[in-house]
XYZ file of C-alpha atoms in Angstrom:
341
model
C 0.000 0.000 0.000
C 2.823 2.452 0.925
C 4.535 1.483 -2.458
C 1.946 2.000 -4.415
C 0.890 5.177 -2.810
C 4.401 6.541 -3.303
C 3.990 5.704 -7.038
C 1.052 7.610 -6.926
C 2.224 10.751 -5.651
C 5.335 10.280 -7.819
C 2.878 10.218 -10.848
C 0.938 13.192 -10.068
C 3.268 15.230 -9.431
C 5.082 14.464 -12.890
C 1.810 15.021 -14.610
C 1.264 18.843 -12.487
C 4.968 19.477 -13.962
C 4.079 18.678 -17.515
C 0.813 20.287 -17.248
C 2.432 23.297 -15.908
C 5.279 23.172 -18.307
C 2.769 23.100 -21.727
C 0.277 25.405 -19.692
C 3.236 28.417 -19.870
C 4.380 27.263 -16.104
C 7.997 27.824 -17.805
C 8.353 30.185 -20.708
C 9.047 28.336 -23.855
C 12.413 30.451 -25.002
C 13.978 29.428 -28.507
C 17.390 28.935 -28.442
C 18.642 31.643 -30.925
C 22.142 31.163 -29.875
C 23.035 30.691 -33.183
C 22.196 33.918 -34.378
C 25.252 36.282 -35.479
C 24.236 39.821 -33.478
C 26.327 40.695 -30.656
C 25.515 44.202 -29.350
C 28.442 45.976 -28.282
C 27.584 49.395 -27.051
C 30.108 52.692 -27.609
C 30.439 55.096 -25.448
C 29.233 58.338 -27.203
C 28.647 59.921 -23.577
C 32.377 58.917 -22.793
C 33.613 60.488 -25.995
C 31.930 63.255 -25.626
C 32.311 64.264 -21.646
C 35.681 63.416 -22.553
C 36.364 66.441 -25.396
C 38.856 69.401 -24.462
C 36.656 72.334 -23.397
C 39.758 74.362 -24.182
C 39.845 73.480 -27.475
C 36.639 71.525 -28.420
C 36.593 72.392 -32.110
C 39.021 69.431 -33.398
C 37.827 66.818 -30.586
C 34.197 67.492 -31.708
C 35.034 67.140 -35.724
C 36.491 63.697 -34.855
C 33.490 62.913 -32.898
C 31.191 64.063 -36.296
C 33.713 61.895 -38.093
C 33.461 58.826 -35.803
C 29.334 59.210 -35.647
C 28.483 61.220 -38.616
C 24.760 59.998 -38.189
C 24.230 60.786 -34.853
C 26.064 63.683 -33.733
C 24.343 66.536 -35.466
C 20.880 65.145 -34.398
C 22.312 64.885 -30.890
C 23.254 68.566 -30.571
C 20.273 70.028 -32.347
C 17.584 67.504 -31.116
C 18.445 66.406 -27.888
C 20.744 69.276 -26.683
C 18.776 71.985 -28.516
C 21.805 73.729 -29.598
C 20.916 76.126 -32.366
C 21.677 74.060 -35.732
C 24.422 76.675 -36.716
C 26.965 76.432 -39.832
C 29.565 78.116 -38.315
C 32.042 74.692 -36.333
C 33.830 77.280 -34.302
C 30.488 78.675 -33.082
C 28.734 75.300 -32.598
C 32.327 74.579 -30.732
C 31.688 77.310 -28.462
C 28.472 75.639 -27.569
C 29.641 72.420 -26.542
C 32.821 74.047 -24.437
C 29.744 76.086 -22.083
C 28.092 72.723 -21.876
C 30.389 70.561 -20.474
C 31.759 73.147 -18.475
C 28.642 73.475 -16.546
C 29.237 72.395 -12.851
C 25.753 70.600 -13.284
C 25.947 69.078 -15.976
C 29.667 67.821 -14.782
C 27.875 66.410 -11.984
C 25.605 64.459 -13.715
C 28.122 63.041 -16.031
C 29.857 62.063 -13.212
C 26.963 60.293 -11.975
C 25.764 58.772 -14.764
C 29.763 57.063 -15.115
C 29.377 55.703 -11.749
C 25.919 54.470 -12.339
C 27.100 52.652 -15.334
C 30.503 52.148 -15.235
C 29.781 48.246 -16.459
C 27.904 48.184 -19.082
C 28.057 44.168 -20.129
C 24.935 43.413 -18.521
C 23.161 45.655 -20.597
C 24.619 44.521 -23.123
C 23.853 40.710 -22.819
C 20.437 41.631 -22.561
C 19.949 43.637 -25.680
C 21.645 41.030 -27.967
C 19.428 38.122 -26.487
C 16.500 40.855 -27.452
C 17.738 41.830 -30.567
C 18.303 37.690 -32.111
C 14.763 37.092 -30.600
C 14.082 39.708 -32.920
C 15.268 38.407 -35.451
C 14.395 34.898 -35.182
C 10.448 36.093 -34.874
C 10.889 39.046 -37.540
C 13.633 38.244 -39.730
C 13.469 41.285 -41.422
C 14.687 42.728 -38.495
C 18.520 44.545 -38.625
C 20.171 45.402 -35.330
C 21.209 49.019 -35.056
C 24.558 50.498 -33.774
C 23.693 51.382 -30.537
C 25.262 54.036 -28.588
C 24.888 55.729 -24.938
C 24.387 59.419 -24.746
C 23.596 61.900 -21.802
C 20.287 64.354 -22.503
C 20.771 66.884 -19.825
C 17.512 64.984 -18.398
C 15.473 65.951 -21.368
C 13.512 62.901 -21.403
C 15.118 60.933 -24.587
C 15.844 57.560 -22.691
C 15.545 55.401 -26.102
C 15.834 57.100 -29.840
C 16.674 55.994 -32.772
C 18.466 57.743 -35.910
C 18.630 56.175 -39.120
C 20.329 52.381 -38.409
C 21.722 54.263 -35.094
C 19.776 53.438 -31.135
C 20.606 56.015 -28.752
C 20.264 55.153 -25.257
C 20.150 58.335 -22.475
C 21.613 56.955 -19.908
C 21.075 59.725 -17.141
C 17.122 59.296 -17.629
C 17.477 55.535 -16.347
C 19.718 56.742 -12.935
C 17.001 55.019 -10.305
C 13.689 56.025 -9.146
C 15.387 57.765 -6.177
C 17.788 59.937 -8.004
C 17.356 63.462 -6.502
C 17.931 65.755 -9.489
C 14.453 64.051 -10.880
C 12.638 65.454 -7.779
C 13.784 68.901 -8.658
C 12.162 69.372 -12.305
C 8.398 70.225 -11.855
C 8.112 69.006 -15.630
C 8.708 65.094 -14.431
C 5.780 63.649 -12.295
C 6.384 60.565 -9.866
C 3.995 58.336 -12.574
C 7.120 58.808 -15.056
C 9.916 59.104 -12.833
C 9.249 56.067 -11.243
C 9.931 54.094 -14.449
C 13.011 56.094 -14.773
C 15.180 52.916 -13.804
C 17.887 50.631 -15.475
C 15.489 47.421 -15.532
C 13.230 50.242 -18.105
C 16.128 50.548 -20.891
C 15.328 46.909 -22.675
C 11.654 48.056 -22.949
C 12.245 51.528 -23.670
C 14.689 50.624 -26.475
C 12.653 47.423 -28.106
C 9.653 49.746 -28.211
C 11.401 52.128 -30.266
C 12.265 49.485 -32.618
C 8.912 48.327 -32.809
C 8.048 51.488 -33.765
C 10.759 51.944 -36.755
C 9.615 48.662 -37.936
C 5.736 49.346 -37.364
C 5.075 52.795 -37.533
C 2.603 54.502 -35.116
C -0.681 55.421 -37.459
C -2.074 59.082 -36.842
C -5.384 58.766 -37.336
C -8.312 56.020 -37.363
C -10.470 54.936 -34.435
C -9.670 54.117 -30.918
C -9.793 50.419 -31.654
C -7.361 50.816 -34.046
C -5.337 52.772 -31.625
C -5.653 49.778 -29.150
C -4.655 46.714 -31.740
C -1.630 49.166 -32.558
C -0.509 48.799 -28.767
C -1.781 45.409 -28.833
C 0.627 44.209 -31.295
C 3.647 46.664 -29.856
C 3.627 44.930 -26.455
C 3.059 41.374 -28.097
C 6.399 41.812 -29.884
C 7.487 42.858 -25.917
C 6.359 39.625 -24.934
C 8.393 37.640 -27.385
C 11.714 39.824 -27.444
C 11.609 40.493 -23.189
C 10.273 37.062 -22.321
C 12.221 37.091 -19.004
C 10.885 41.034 -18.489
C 7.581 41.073 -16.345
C 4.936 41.873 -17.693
C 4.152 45.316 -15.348
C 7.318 46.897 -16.701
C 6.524 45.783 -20.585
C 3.087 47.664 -19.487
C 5.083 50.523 -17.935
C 2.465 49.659 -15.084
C 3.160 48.769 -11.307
C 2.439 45.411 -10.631
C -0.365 46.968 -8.214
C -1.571 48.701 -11.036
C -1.655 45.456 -13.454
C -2.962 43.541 -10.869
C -6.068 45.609 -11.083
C -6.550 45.576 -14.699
C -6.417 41.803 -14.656
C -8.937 41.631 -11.909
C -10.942 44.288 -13.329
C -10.570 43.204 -17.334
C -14.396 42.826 -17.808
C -14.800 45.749 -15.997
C -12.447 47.671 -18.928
C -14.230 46.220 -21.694
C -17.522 47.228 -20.789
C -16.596 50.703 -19.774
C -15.188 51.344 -23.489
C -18.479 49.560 -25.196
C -20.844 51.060 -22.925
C -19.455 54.334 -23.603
C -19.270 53.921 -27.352
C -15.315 54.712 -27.563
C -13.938 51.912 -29.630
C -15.126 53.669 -32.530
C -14.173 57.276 -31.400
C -12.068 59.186 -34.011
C -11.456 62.258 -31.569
C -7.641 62.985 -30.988
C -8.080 63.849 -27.281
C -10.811 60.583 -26.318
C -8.230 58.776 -27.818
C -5.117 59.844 -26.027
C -7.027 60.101 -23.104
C -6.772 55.781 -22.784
C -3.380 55.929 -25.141
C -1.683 58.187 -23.544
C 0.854 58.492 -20.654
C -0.944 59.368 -17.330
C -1.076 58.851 -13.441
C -4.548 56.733 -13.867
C -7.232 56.882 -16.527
C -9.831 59.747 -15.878
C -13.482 57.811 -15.910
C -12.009 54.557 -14.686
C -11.705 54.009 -10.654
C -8.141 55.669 -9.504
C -6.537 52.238 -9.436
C -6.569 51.986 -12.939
C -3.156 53.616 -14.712
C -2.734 55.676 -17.536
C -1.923 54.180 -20.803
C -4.908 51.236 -19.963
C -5.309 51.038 -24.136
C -1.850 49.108 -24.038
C -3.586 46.544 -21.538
C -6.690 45.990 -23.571
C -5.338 46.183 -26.851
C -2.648 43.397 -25.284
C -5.515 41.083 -24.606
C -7.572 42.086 -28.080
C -4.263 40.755 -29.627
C -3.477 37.912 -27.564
C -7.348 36.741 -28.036
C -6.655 37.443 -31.831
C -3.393 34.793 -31.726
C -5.205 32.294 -29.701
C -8.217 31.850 -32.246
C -5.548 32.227 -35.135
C -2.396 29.924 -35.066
C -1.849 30.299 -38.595
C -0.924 33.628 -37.319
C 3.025 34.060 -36.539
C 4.457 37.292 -35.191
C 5.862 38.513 -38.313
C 2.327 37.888 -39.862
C 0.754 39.807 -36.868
C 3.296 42.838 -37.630
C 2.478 42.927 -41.524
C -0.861 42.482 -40.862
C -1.574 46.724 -41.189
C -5.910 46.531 -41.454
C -6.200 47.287 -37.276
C -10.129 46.005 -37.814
C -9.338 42.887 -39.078
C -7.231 41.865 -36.377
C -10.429 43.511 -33.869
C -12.590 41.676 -35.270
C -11.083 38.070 -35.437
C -10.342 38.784 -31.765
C -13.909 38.385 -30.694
C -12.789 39.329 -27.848
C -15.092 39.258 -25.128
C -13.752 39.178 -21.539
């Protein structure tokens, strides 16, 4: 009796395991090993930081030289120095920016924050041959690091160039956050190394599936739907909060409350809304979504357009991820969904 009751348990708990194993109890990861990206990431905020302020004008030709793609955009786009013809003037420019006491500090910080960069690194080019493997027509950029002056460009990209703003990812906590009135808690908060991977494969996304101006909020929501389904499959390690740019309190209640989501936007009659501001108003970055209980975040489009999709891949496994991405009529992946929470 003791025998076979061992067997027993010894059975059923092999059968939980493979349940739990094909039921997404372990993520099913391809091995893309194989792959040939590597992602090794220069230091353009080194090079940079690192120019002569006595005599910037050769340093900074050498740096146009090195980065001919990125370094105008990076003064005139990110810096906001006036896009001037004159080198020696321009020259001037960067010698009063680096020898600004604060912005010395922050470079300083920024170096210590991220003196070792490798980790980063492994990450992206396990990201970036995911990317490929599900989307081969996928090409991994150059990427680069780069310091803003905190103007909010943590992930852009230029041409076959990623820039990555390093001072914009310097922890939660970072006290020169708290003292710009322009930068509420709801975005600082995400303002954290474990953000870059997200920030910078949803910039991607977006080069390889541009955003669409235009159409009706259900559109708006498979767009989002299919951005963060691409998260799921390049970040599979990433939780699923941060690929959200939620809390986990804050998905927690959207899963909880899904029905709850559905019928406020059909009850309302704002899945076919064309209006600009409706729209952004459940698109959009925000504390919490006005008309929804204050639990809810901003942004809760990504979270039901995630589920529209998801519901859309379930009912269609001829459907691969590349497929989904080509696939440009928003309705007719809406529609397949039938998605009904």
């Amino acid at each position: 009796m003791q025998k076979y009751l061992k067997n027993h348990i010894l059975s059923t708990l092999f059968l939980i395991s493979a349940i739990m194993a094909g039921c997404g109890g372990k993520k099913q990861i391809p091995d893309v090993s194989n792959i040939p990206i590597t992602v090794k990431i220069e230091r353009f905020d080194r090079a940079f930081a690192g120019l002569d302020t006595l005599n910037a004008l050769p340093g900074l030709k050498l740096l146009q030289d090195q980065y001919p793609t990125f370094t105008n955009d990076y003064l005139t786009r990110i810096l906001f120095f006036e896009n001037v013809a004159d080198s020696a003037m321009r020259a001037k420019m960067v010698q009063s920016f680096l020898t600004n006491p604060d912005i010395r500090a922050l470079q300083d910080s920024v170096g210590k924050k991220f003196a070792d960069i490798r980790p980063l690194e492994k990450e992206l080019t396990q990201a970036f041959r995911l990317a490929k493997h599900y989307y081969p027509k996928f090409h991994a950029p150059q990427v680069l690091t780069f310091i803003s002056a905190i103007n909010n460009y943590g992930a852009i990209t230029i041409d076959s160039v990623l820039g990555i703003g390093l001072d914009m990812y310097m922890g939660a906590d970072f006290p020169v956050y708290r003292m710009l009135p322009d930068l509420p808690e709801y975005m600082v908060r995400k303002f954290t190394p474990e953000n870059i991977p997200v920030n910078v494969m949803t910039v991607l996304y977006q080069q390889l599936d541009a955003p669409k101006d235009g159409g009706t909020l259900a559109a708006q929501l498979v767009y989002l739907g299919k951005q963060q389904y691409f998260l799921e499959h390049t970040l599979p390690e990433t939780d699923e909060h941060l690929r959200l740019g939620y809390t986990s309190e804050q998905l927690d209640f959207c899963n909880k409350s899904e029905k709850m989501i559905w019928q406020y936007f059909v009850e309302n009659k704002l899945l076919y809304n064309q209006e600009g501001q409706v729209i952004a108003r459940y698109t959009g970055e925000g504390p919490s979504t006005q008309g929804l209980p204050g639990e809810a975040p901003g942004r809760i489009g990504a979270f039901a357009g995630y589920r529209i999709v998801q519901a859309f891949m379930q009912r269609h496994k001829e459907y691969t991820l590349e497929k989904l991405m080509s696939t440009q009529d928003a309705m007719l992946i809406f529609n397949g969904a039938k998605y009904r929470p």
